[in-house]
XYZ file of C-alpha atoms in Angstrom:
370
model
C 19.423 -21.085 10.502
C 16.980 -18.735 8.901
C 18.577 -15.306 10.311
C 21.750 -17.024 9.420
C 21.334 -17.082 5.985
C 20.166 -13.770 5.911
C 23.232 -11.970 8.192
C 25.024 -13.768 5.027
C 22.834 -12.322 2.311
C 22.221 -8.687 3.623
C 26.184 -8.145 4.930
C 26.835 -8.423 1.338
C 23.939 -6.355 -0.356
C 23.649 -3.528 2.443
C 24.694 -0.673 0.855
C 26.475 2.224 2.265
C 25.043 3.926 5.167
C 22.534 1.238 5.837
C 24.298 -1.464 8.119
C 23.371 -5.284 7.744
C 20.847 -5.654 10.293
C 19.619 -8.879 11.412
C 17.069 -9.788 13.659
C 18.902 -9.074 17.195
C 20.252 -5.915 15.311
C 16.651 -4.512 15.019
C 15.927 -5.249 18.771
C 19.430 -3.394 19.589
C 19.186 -0.486 17.248
C 15.704 0.321 16.977
C 14.199 -1.192 20.418
C 11.678 1.748 21.078
C 9.853 0.534 17.550
C 9.982 -3.131 18.399
C 8.651 -2.470 21.859
C 6.250 -0.382 20.237
C 5.142 -3.310 17.868
C 4.403 -5.825 20.256
C 2.415 -3.695 22.576
C 0.073 -3.147 19.593
C -0.314 -6.687 18.913
C -3.250 -8.550 19.802
C -0.855 -11.323 21.625
C -4.387 -13.186 22.919
C -4.776 -13.981 19.130
C -4.057 -18.229 19.588
C -1.817 -18.053 16.553
C 0.457 -15.579 18.506
C 0.854 -17.866 21.219
C 4.388 -18.317 20.802
C 5.158 -14.575 20.341
C 3.041 -13.878 23.389
C 5.267 -16.472 25.679
C 8.850 -14.771 24.097
C 7.370 -11.401 25.011
C 6.450 -12.386 28.344
C 9.767 -13.995 28.879
C 11.638 -10.772 27.416
C 12.789 -12.492 24.502
C 12.486 -10.211 21.886
C 14.297 -11.468 19.328
C 12.288 -14.280 20.039
C 9.188 -12.886 19.924
C 10.640 -11.447 16.241
C 11.432 -14.803 14.826
C 8.003 -16.411 16.044
C 6.285 -13.029 14.345
C 8.125 -13.508 11.121
C 7.461 -17.037 11.299
C 3.784 -16.806 12.181
C 3.506 -14.273 8.706
C 5.289 -16.990 6.453
C 2.637 -19.569 7.798
C -0.623 -17.861 7.503
C -2.583 -18.383 4.790
C -4.006 -14.691 4.395
C -3.159 -12.590 1.312
C -2.484 -15.941 -0.370
C -3.287 -13.825 -3.723
C 0.035 -11.861 -3.308
C 2.186 -14.861 -2.506
C 5.063 -14.777 -5.598
C 6.778 -18.374 -6.056
C 10.198 -18.514 -6.088
C 11.579 -19.688 -9.973
C 14.857 -20.651 -11.269
C 17.806 -17.956 -10.736
C 18.837 -16.684 -13.854
C 20.867 -13.627 -14.969
C 17.815 -12.457 -17.641
C 16.739 -8.046 -17.402
C 13.940 -5.847 -17.052
C 15.014 -2.554 -18.671
C 12.327 -0.323 -16.397
C 13.732 -2.389 -13.227
C 17.194 -1.770 -14.061
C 16.617 1.634 -14.221
C 15.637 2.035 -10.722
C 18.698 -0.007 -9.867
C 20.601 2.633 -11.182
C 18.284 5.412 -9.253
C 16.601 6.817 -12.293
C 13.020 6.802 -11.801
C 10.077 8.019 -14.422
C 7.089 9.743 -12.994
C 4.669 11.736 -15.099
C 6.531 11.144 -18.557
C 9.526 12.556 -16.676
C 12.836 10.586 -16.179
C 15.317 11.773 -13.574
C 18.292 10.033 -11.379
C 17.688 10.421 -7.905
C 20.711 11.726 -5.891
C 21.718 9.902 -2.736
C 22.253 11.157 0.456
C 25.853 11.342 2.067
C 25.141 8.088 3.991
C 24.622 6.375 0.933
C 20.334 6.279 0.961
C 18.747 7.455 -1.581
C 17.132 11.180 -1.453
C 13.318 10.536 -0.674
C 12.665 14.090 -0.643
C 13.756 14.669 -3.852
C 11.390 16.546 -6.338
C 12.353 15.674 -9.898
C 14.830 17.929 -12.206
C 12.038 20.760 -12.170
C 11.613 20.661 -8.127
C 7.968 19.229 -9.438
C 6.304 17.834 -5.688
C 3.813 15.832 -8.055
C 7.226 14.001 -8.907
C 8.421 13.495 -5.299
C 5.036 12.029 -4.549
C 5.277 9.595 -6.850
C 8.490 8.583 -5.850
C 7.239 8.060 -2.355
C 4.127 6.369 -3.596
C 6.407 3.441 -4.254
C 4.530 2.206 -7.629
C 8.626 0.782 -8.298
C 7.877 -2.002 -5.738
C 5.298 -3.492 -8.278
C 7.838 -3.019 -11.112
C 10.520 -4.888 -9.262
C 8.388 -7.943 -8.375
C 7.252 -7.857 -12.121
C 10.291 -7.924 -12.875
C 11.231 -10.722 -10.869
C 8.508 -12.554 -11.876
C 9.500 -12.578 -15.535
C 12.765 -13.132 -15.405
C 14.140 -15.278 -12.277
C 16.412 -12.305 -11.411
C 16.809 -12.404 -7.674
C 18.902 -8.760 -8.004
C 15.437 -7.408 -8.377
C 13.837 -8.790 -4.790
C 17.602 -7.795 -3.215
C 16.648 -3.994 -4.726
C 12.976 -3.757 -2.969
C 14.538 -5.220 0.258
C 17.201 -2.539 0.269
C 15.304 0.254 -0.884
C 12.271 -0.285 1.499
C 14.679 -0.726 4.579
C 16.324 2.532 3.150
C 13.101 4.311 3.148
C 11.432 3.255 7.054
C 14.872 3.718 8.755
C 15.442 7.357 6.883
C 11.768 8.949 7.249
C 10.238 8.730 10.390
C 7.089 9.679 11.356
C 6.326 13.134 12.782
C 2.708 12.318 14.354
C 1.195 15.506 12.344
C -0.189 16.209 9.117
C 1.981 16.760 6.339
C 2.382 18.063 2.994
C 6.247 16.022 2.862
C 6.772 13.768 -0.327
C 7.342 11.175 1.941
C 3.954 11.845 4.440
C 1.151 13.393 2.680
C -2.210 11.356 2.694
C -2.289 10.109 -0.511
C 1.250 8.566 -0.552
C 0.392 6.519 3.160
C -2.680 5.350 1.195
C -0.909 4.020 -1.937
C 1.740 2.887 0.472
C -0.373 0.944 2.782
C -3.224 0.207 0.520
C -1.892 -0.975 -2.332
C 1.921 -1.611 -2.880
C 2.881 -2.954 0.319
C 0.529 -5.527 0.838
C 1.525 -6.915 -2.379
C 5.339 -7.259 -1.131
C 4.704 -7.750 2.620
C 3.337 -11.061 1.728
C 4.434 -11.821 -2.036
C 7.978 -12.226 -0.538
C 6.856 -14.204 2.545
C 9.087 -17.026 1.096
C 12.190 -14.933 0.225
C 15.170 -15.372 2.407
C 16.608 -12.203 0.402
C 13.221 -10.152 1.923
C 14.980 -9.436 5.427
C 13.925 -9.674 8.919
C 14.775 -6.060 9.625
C 12.809 -5.301 6.915
C 9.380 -7.161 7.596
C 9.641 -5.638 11.040
C 9.958 -2.446 10.318
C 7.695 -2.845 7.353
C 5.157 -4.176 10.440
C 6.148 -1.420 12.951
C 4.964 1.627 10.116
C 2.001 0.206 9.225
C 1.033 1.713 12.803
C 2.177 5.257 11.538
C 0.149 4.962 7.892
C -2.601 3.706 10.050
C -2.455 6.687 12.378
C -2.151 8.966 9.450
C -5.039 8.141 7.698
C -7.089 8.190 10.795
C -6.298 11.241 12.387
C -5.356 13.552 9.524
C -7.763 12.390 6.504
C -9.473 14.760 4.048
C -12.891 15.674 5.124
C -14.416 14.780 1.861
C -14.100 14.272 -2.038
C -12.220 11.322 -3.513
C -9.178 12.348 -1.182
C -11.208 10.492 1.469
C -12.192 7.654 -0.206
C -8.792 6.733 -0.873
C -7.655 7.543 2.788
C -10.133 5.388 3.954
C -9.338 2.570 2.173
C -5.680 2.748 3.092
C -7.108 2.795 6.943
C -9.589 -0.048 5.765
C -6.166 -1.641 4.184
C -4.148 -1.373 7.461
C -6.827 -3.438 9.270
C -7.405 -6.107 6.726
C -3.966 -6.915 5.888
C -2.875 -6.833 9.357
C -5.511 -7.921 11.735
C -3.150 -8.736 14.236
C -2.823 -5.259 15.488
C -5.006 -4.249 18.695
C -6.832 -1.704 16.756
C -7.647 -3.306 13.596
C -11.313 -3.722 14.258
C -11.625 0.073 15.427
C -9.754 1.087 12.217
C -12.325 -0.771 10.032
C -15.355 0.679 11.826
C -13.880 3.774 11.595
C -13.517 3.540 7.643
C -16.786 2.147 7.465
C -18.817 5.029 9.654
C -16.418 7.810 7.857
C -16.976 6.650 4.356
C -21.195 5.571 4.669
C -22.091 9.096 4.425
C -19.904 9.935 1.616
C -21.765 7.912 -0.619
C -24.985 10.293 -0.032
C -22.592 13.620 0.052
C -20.544 12.522 -3.237
C -22.852 10.761 -5.571
C -25.607 13.311 -7.209
C -29.064 11.507 -8.159
C -27.855 10.439 -11.739
C -24.774 8.852 -10.400
C -21.995 11.498 -11.061
C -19.567 11.953 -8.717
C -19.730 15.766 -7.127
C -16.119 17.213 -8.219
C -17.818 16.553 -11.737
C -14.190 15.131 -13.231
C -14.258 11.615 -15.016
C -10.554 10.606 -13.574
C -11.627 11.620 -9.866
C -15.199 9.969 -10.795
C -13.526 6.804 -11.663
C -10.822 7.056 -8.994
C -13.870 7.215 -6.384
C -15.424 4.586 -7.770
C -12.375 2.414 -7.616
C -11.982 2.897 -4.220
C -15.234 2.222 -3.064
C -15.577 -1.053 -5.111
C -12.002 -1.732 -3.538
C -13.079 -1.256 0.275
C -16.007 -3.130 -0.663
C -14.307 -6.372 -2.076
C -11.471 -6.422 0.803
C -14.074 -6.387 2.945
C -15.762 -9.186 2.021
C -11.828 -10.745 1.367
C -11.699 -10.273 5.026
C -14.926 -11.181 6.416
C -16.031 -8.278 7.186
C -19.669 -7.140 6.586
C -20.608 -3.374 4.849
C -24.451 -1.508 5.079
C -26.239 -2.091 1.746
C -25.544 1.559 0.676
C -21.821 0.268 -0.654
C -23.812 -1.603 -3.369
C -26.039 0.537 -4.079
C -23.283 3.368 -4.559
C -21.071 1.702 -6.405
C -23.617 0.418 -8.902
C -25.139 4.185 -9.657
C -21.398 5.095 -9.840
C -20.524 2.569 -12.273
C -23.708 3.476 -14.748
C -22.880 6.819 -14.726
C -19.651 5.944 -16.440
C -21.337 3.187 -18.665
C -23.568 5.806 -20.057
C -21.437 8.617 -20.208
C -18.789 7.261 -22.304
C -18.388 8.364 -25.873
C -18.811 5.994 -29.029
C -15.069 4.842 -28.911
C -15.649 3.399 -25.087
C -13.940 6.630 -23.477
C -14.399 8.490 -20.887
C -15.962 12.600 -21.020
C -12.912 14.934 -21.033
C -14.296 17.129 -18.634
C -12.625 19.146 -16.069
C -9.370 17.752 -14.516
C -9.476 14.281 -16.420
C -7.459 12.694 -19.004
C -9.024 11.189 -22.161
C -9.257 6.767 -20.985
C -10.991 4.029 -22.212
C -13.621 2.921 -19.726
C -15.111 -0.160 -21.458
C -13.155 -2.665 -20.333
C -13.637 -1.335 -16.607
C -17.657 -1.237 -17.312
C -17.845 -5.220 -18.548
C -16.221 -5.930 -15.616
C -18.560 -4.137 -13.501
C -21.619 -5.480 -15.684
C -20.688 -9.164 -14.573
C -20.735 -7.718 -10.862
C -24.009 -6.343 -10.940
C -25.423 -8.448 -14.062
C -26.172 -5.320 -15.952
C -26.619 -6.540 -19.370
C -27.359 -2.950 -20.829
C -23.622 -1.735 -19.988
C -22.513 -5.013 -22.437
C -24.639 -3.525 -25.243
C -23.683 0.065 -24.399
């Protein structure tokens, strides 16, 4: 019944060049991806027993259905679950722009062209050919825009758009298995998808029929590619490696059903732990001496720690100590208006709200006073 409903929904919604794909069609169209997905899952986990049985019987559509049922019923990442609300025709201007293929990054708005098959041109670098613009498009922050628009309006068109755009990206941007500087597969974009934007959508839309089985399964298989990239092609140091290891940890924590999940997590911890000493000067400044990079590093070290605790994993004490040093520097370096120093490649931004949050975390009344 579930799959049948989705067939009706997506045969109507599919755009030119992006066929309506059921569970059965995914298995038929992408047999290598589905075979790889089940080969990489730890099917000995007790909740995945129905999946293991279906795989043993060579019933891949049945295995896919059982796997999707598992993710709908798991209580993990409950904080992201989006409540279905009464349908309305209300509109959101930012989300409507995305529906019209108009995207804005770095205060530059452009109409993204479509490929001959009807899908979006994900290699587009904006009206000035700026790679930063193309990287912004492929980080997929528009997923959160569309998700927030649904929660604010109840307009299901925005959920339909999430499904259609994601499925297009997943089917038109294959992973090469090599280091890349393309808009689609550079390390920071990989991290932003798997570590920031995908968990919200994957778990947030579990109760929505409009979030198709095809998109869910293709996302799961692509998590393997994202983990592989952040594991094997990450930066050697600086703020980049902190972000990329957070991406690898996110793949492990949000999708612990993969056989390699624990190894991904261990590698991320082993690779990041020395960085706490290498990147932080005695006064707490991050070595790149740029306020924006300092705060990105702090945010990702802290997010790494929080996600580890949330997923029941432990970290060396040096993580907490390093995060406090980084936070202390921000508190004592901000100006009387609460802004960070405008040094090197930085933007002038208020940091007093962030410091109040860290002050509560570390019980630092001096930061509150500042």
